PDB file of C-alpha atoms in Angstrom:
ATOM      1  CA  UNK A   1       0.169   0.222   0.015  1.00 78.00           C
ATOM      2  CA  UNK A   2       3.107   2.313   1.047  1.00 89.00           C
ATOM      3  CA  UNK A   3       4.475   1.647  -2.711  1.00 95.00           C
ATOM      4  CA  UNK A   4       1.028   2.642  -4.190  1.00 95.00           C
ATOM      5  CA  UNK A   5       0.778   5.727  -2.412  1.00 96.00           C
ATOM      6  CA  UNK A   6       4.674   6.950  -3.357  1.00 97.00           C
ATOM      7  CA  UNK A   7       3.750   6.226  -6.840  1.00 97.00           C
ATOM      8  CA  UNK A   8       0.932   8.482  -6.748  1.00 97.00           C
ATOM      9  CA  UNK A   9       2.535  11.116  -5.241  1.00 97.00           C
ATOM     10  CA  UNK A  10       5.578  10.843  -7.277  1.00 97.00           C
ATOM     11  CA  UNK A  11       3.378  11.008 -10.474  1.00 97.00           C
ATOM     12  CA  UNK A  12       1.385  14.287  -9.238  1.00 97.00           C
ATOM     13  CA  UNK A  13       4.771  15.942  -8.198  1.00 97.00           C
ATOM     14  CA  UNK A  14       6.302  14.850 -11.652  1.00 96.00           C
ATOM     15  CA  UNK A  15       3.540  16.376 -13.712  1.00 97.00           C
ATOM     16  CA  UNK A  16       3.682  19.450 -11.714  1.00 97.00           C
ATOM     17  CA  UNK A  17       7.318  19.574 -12.284  1.00 96.00           C
ATOM     18  CA  UNK A  18       6.653  19.321 -16.079  1.00 95.00           C
ATOM     19  CA  UNK A  19       3.977  21.732 -15.972  1.00 95.00           C
ATOM     20  CA  UNK A  20       6.489  24.110 -14.400  1.00 96.00           C
ATOM     21  CA  UNK A  21       9.084  23.426 -17.053  1.00 95.00           C
ATOM     22  CA  UNK A  22       6.075  24.622 -19.610  1.00 92.00           C
ATOM     23  CA  UNK A  23       5.776  27.631 -17.328  1.00 94.00           C
ATOM     24  CA  UNK A  24       1.994  26.661 -16.774  1.00 93.00           C
ATOM     25  CA  UNK A  25      -0.163  29.319 -14.541  1.00 93.00           C
ATOM     26  CA  UNK A  26       0.715  28.877 -10.603  1.00 95.00           C
ATOM     27  CA  UNK A  27      -3.059  28.534 -10.181  1.00 95.00           C
ATOM     28  CA  UNK A  28      -3.232  25.798 -12.575  1.00 95.00           C
ATOM     29  CA  UNK A  29      -0.564  23.582 -10.801  1.00 96.00           C
ATOM     30  CA  UNK A  30      -2.810  21.900  -8.380  1.00 97.00           C
ATOM     31  CA  UNK A  31      -4.910  20.530 -11.733  1.00 97.00           C
ATOM     32  CA  UNK A  32      -1.823  19.187 -13.077  1.00 95.00           C
ATOM     33  CA  UNK A  33      -0.919  17.415  -9.909  1.00 97.00           C
ATOM     34  CA  UNK A  34      -4.427  15.476  -9.744  1.00 97.00           C
ATOM     35  CA  UNK A  35      -4.260  14.614 -13.542  1.00 97.00           C
ATOM     36  CA  UNK A  36      -0.658  12.855 -13.005  1.00 97.00           C
ATOM     37  CA  UNK A  37      -2.475  11.464  -9.830  1.00 97.00           C
ATOM     38  CA  UNK A  38      -5.291  10.111 -11.106  1.00 97.00           C
ATOM     39  CA  UNK A  39      -3.929   8.930 -14.980  1.00 97.00           C
ATOM     40  CA  UNK A  40      -1.182   7.017 -12.757  1.00 98.00           C
ATOM     41  CA  UNK A  41      -3.690   5.795 -10.307  1.00 97.00           C
ATOM     42  CA  UNK A  42      -6.356   4.590 -13.136  1.00 98.00           C
ATOM     43  CA  UNK A  43      -2.959   2.704 -14.973  1.00 98.00           C
ATOM     44  CA  UNK A  44      -2.138   0.816 -11.740  1.00 97.00           C
ATOM     45  CA  UNK A  45      -6.074  -0.213 -11.479  1.00 97.00           C
ATOM     46  CA  UNK A  46      -6.303  -1.127 -14.771  1.00 98.00           C
ATOM     47  CA  UNK A  47      -3.231  -3.059 -14.921  1.00 97.00           C
ATOM     48  CA  UNK A  48      -3.511  -5.041 -11.472  1.00 96.00           C
ATOM     49  CA  UNK A  49      -6.890  -6.501 -13.388  1.00 97.00           C
ATOM     50  CA  UNK A  50      -5.603  -6.443 -17.098  1.00 96.00           C
ATOM     51  CA  UNK A  51      -1.742  -6.992 -16.938  1.00 96.00           C
ATOM     52  CA  UNK A  52      -1.130  -5.368 -20.363  1.00 96.00           C
ATOM     53  CA  UNK A  53       1.294  -2.724 -20.846  1.00 96.00           C
ATOM     54  CA  UNK A  54      -1.095  -1.571 -23.706  1.00 97.00           C
ATOM     55  CA  UNK A  55      -4.343  -1.896 -22.127  1.00 97.00           C
ATOM     56  CA  UNK A  56      -3.386  -0.151 -18.844  1.00 97.00           C
ATOM     57  CA  UNK A  57      -1.746   2.796 -21.021  1.00 97.00           C
ATOM     58  CA  UNK A  58      -4.889   3.017 -23.617  1.00 98.00           C
ATOM     59  CA  UNK A  59      -7.270   3.230 -20.511  1.00 98.00           C
ATOM     60  CA  UNK A  60      -5.228   5.817 -19.013  1.00 98.00           C
ATOM     61  CA  UNK A  61      -4.606   7.819 -21.648  1.00 97.00           C
ATOM     62  CA  UNK A  62      -8.496   7.707 -22.407  1.00 97.00           C
ATOM     63  CA  UNK A  63      -8.767   9.627 -19.156  1.00 97.00           C
ATOM     64  CA  UNK A  64      -6.009  12.074 -19.709  1.00 97.00           C
ATOM     65  CA  UNK A  65      -7.663  13.266 -23.054  1.00 96.00           C
ATOM     66  CA  UNK A  66     -11.181  13.295 -21.408  1.00 96.00           C
ATOM     67  CA  UNK A  67      -9.652  15.315 -18.444  1.00 97.00           C
ATOM     68  CA  UNK A  68      -7.758  17.840 -20.758  1.00 96.00           C
ATOM     69  CA  UNK A  69     -10.968  18.168 -22.874  1.00 94.00           C
ATOM     70  CA  UNK A  70     -13.002  18.999 -19.268  1.00 94.00           C
ATOM     71  CA  UNK A  71     -10.542  21.136 -18.136  1.00 95.00           C
ATOM     72  CA  UNK A  72      -9.683  22.982 -20.713  1.00 94.00           C
ATOM     73  CA  UNK A  73     -13.208  23.761 -21.272  1.00 92.00           C
ATOM     74  CA  UNK A  74     -13.389  24.606 -17.620  1.00 95.00           C
ATOM     75  CA  UNK A  75     -10.727  27.057 -17.324  1.00 94.00           C
ATOM     76  CA  UNK A  76     -11.028  28.524 -21.085  1.00 94.00           C
ATOM     77  CA  UNK A  77      -7.176  27.493 -21.530  1.00 92.00           C
ATOM     78  CA  UNK A  78      -5.860  25.400 -24.441  1.00 93.00           C
ATOM     79  CA  UNK A  79      -5.993  21.518 -23.945  1.00 93.00           C
ATOM     80  CA  UNK A  80      -2.509  21.266 -24.271  1.00 92.00           C
ATOM     81  CA  UNK A  81      -1.676  22.427 -20.902  1.00 92.00           C
ATOM     82  CA  UNK A  82      -3.643  19.617 -19.163  1.00 94.00           C
ATOM     83  CA  UNK A  83      -2.963  16.961 -21.715  1.00 95.00           C
ATOM     84  CA  UNK A  84       1.102  17.447 -21.531  1.00 94.00           C
ATOM     85  CA  UNK A  85       0.965  17.390 -17.683  1.00 95.00           C
ATOM     86  CA  UNK A  86      -1.484  14.658 -16.731  1.00 95.00           C
ATOM     87  CA  UNK A  87       0.237  12.546 -19.732  1.00 96.00           C
ATOM     88  CA  UNK A  88       3.945  12.322 -17.947  1.00 96.00           C
ATOM     89  CA  UNK A  89       3.411   9.573 -15.524  1.00 96.00           C
ATOM     90  CA  UNK A  90       2.797   7.441 -18.342  1.00 96.00           C
ATOM     91  CA  UNK A  91       5.825   8.386 -20.571  1.00 95.00           C
ATOM     92  CA  UNK A  92       8.294   4.903 -20.802  1.00 94.00           C
ATOM     93  CA  UNK A  93      11.159   6.883 -19.978  1.00 92.00           C
ATOM     94  CA  UNK A  94      13.123   3.875 -18.199  1.00 93.00           C
ATOM     95  CA  UNK A  95      12.040   1.307 -20.822  1.00 95.00           C
ATOM     96  CA  UNK A  96      13.352   3.630 -23.582  1.00 94.00           C
ATOM     97  CA  UNK A  97      16.585   3.954 -21.221  1.00 96.00           C
ATOM     98  CA  UNK A  98      16.907   0.378 -21.046  1.00 96.00           C
ATOM     99  CA  UNK A  99      16.264  -0.343 -24.798  1.00 96.00           C
ATOM    100  CA  UNK A 100      19.061   2.068 -25.629  1.00 96.00           C
ATOM    101  CA  UNK A 101      21.223   0.184 -23.302  1.00 96.00           C
ATOM    102  CA  UNK A 102      20.653  -2.768 -24.967  1.00 96.00           C
ATOM    103  CA  UNK A 103      21.370  -1.938 -28.374  1.00 95.00           C
ATOM    104  CA  UNK A 104      24.561  -0.017 -27.208  1.00 96.00           C
ATOM    105  CA  UNK A 105      25.563  -3.028 -25.236  1.00 96.00           C
ATOM    106  CA  UNK A 106      24.635  -5.469 -27.901  1.00 95.00           C
ATOM    107  CA  UNK A 107      22.269  -7.208 -25.466  1.00 95.00           C
ATOM    108  CA  UNK A 108      19.756  -8.408 -28.029  1.00 94.00           C
ATOM    109  CA  UNK A 109      17.578  -9.926 -25.032  1.00 96.00           C
ATOM    110  CA  UNK A 110      17.544  -6.471 -22.960  1.00 96.00           C
ATOM    111  CA  UNK A 111      17.038  -4.440 -25.978  1.00 96.00           C
ATOM    112  CA  UNK A 112      13.826  -6.652 -27.676  1.00 96.00           C
ATOM    113  CA  UNK A 113      12.398  -6.950 -24.092  1.00 96.00           C
ATOM    114  CA  UNK A 114      12.405  -3.357 -23.574  1.00 96.00           C
ATOM    115  CA  UNK A 115      11.783  -2.046 -26.917  1.00 96.00           C
ATOM    116  CA  UNK A 116       8.457  -4.250 -27.169  1.00 97.00           C
ATOM    117  CA  UNK A 117       7.700  -2.714 -23.948  1.00 97.00           C
ATOM    118  CA  UNK A 118       8.439   0.334 -24.955  1.00 97.00           C
ATOM    119  CA  UNK A 119       6.364   0.330 -28.329  1.00 97.00           C
ATOM    120  CA  UNK A 120       3.149  -1.108 -26.628  1.00 97.00           C
ATOM    121  CA  UNK A 121       3.553   1.465 -23.931  1.00 97.00           C
ATOM    122  CA  UNK A 122       3.574   4.312 -26.613  1.00 97.00           C
ATOM    123  CA  UNK A 123       0.933   2.690 -28.816  1.00 97.00           C
ATOM    124  CA  UNK A 124      -1.653   2.526 -25.722  1.00 97.00           C
ATOM    125  CA  UNK A 125      -1.391   6.149 -25.154  1.00 97.00           C
ATOM    126  CA  UNK A 126      -1.177   7.196 -28.846  1.00 97.00           C
ATOM    127  CA  UNK A 127      -4.333   4.956 -29.812  1.00 97.00           C
ATOM    128  CA  UNK A 128      -6.168   6.253 -26.021  1.00 97.00           C
ATOM    129  CA  UNK A 129      -5.443  10.069 -27.138  1.00 96.00           C
ATOM    130  CA  UNK A 130      -6.753   9.769 -30.657  1.00 96.00           C
ATOM    131  CA  UNK A 131      -9.582   7.498 -29.821  1.00 96.00           C
ATOM    132  CA  UNK A 132     -10.467  10.546 -27.129  1.00 96.00           C
ATOM    133  CA  UNK A 133      -9.876  13.315 -29.599  1.00 93.00           C
ATOM    134  CA  UNK A 134     -12.168  11.582 -31.934  1.00 94.00           C
ATOM    135  CA  UNK A 135     -15.006  11.127 -29.706  1.00 93.00           C
ATOM    136  CA  UNK A 136     -14.838  14.875 -28.043  1.00 92.00           C
ATOM    137  CA  UNK A 137     -14.788  16.106 -31.786  1.00 90.00           C
ATOM    138  CA  UNK A 138     -17.772  14.458 -32.750  1.00 90.00           C
ATOM    139  CA  UNK A 139     -19.580  14.886 -29.393  1.00 89.00           C
ATOM    140  CA  UNK A 140     -19.008  18.467 -29.386  1.00 84.00           C
ATOM    141  CA  UNK A 141     -20.652  18.801 -33.000  1.00 86.00           C
ATOM    142  CA  UNK A 142     -23.654  16.754 -32.315  1.00 87.00           C
ATOM    143  CA  UNK A 143     -24.273  18.927 -29.157  1.00 85.00           C
ATOM    144  CA  UNK A 144     -23.514  22.089 -30.964  1.00 83.00           C
ATOM    145  CA  UNK A 145     -26.266  20.771 -33.611  1.00 77.00           C
ATOM    146  CA  UNK A 146     -23.284  20.793 -36.614  1.00 67.00           C
ATOM    147  CA  UNK A 147     -23.915  17.699 -38.373  1.00 58.00           C
ATOM    148  CA  UNK A 148     -24.258  14.480 -38.037  1.00 59.00           C
ATOM    149  CA  UNK A 149     -21.543  11.783 -37.809  1.00 54.00           C
TER     150      UNK A 149
END
């Protein structure tokens, strides 16, 4: 249980740190932290029941997309402010590092294992964000009465 709390706090702090690098307004940092914390919490929960890197990241990135859309409209700022900071916990930095380390050190097993995991994570994130973007585009088009699907 303590491990999960540490992971959630680290996800929130990582999101805030990245939001600071992007010069996000200080009034919005709590929302960046909340987005990162919930994103990582959803990933951990989904991965617990469906131990797949793709599915865990896919579901968590759907949350990120919806969270960013809702917060952007609520705070009247661009979606990317929340999209980037809340998705930071999902970025496969360690896996990418070990992929490159395996490649450079000619360790084919290390490279293959980590490169495959990196690609599954990235694919899950991308597909989740694309699904969310398409959904919200058509949702708002229907709500605003500007056409049919």
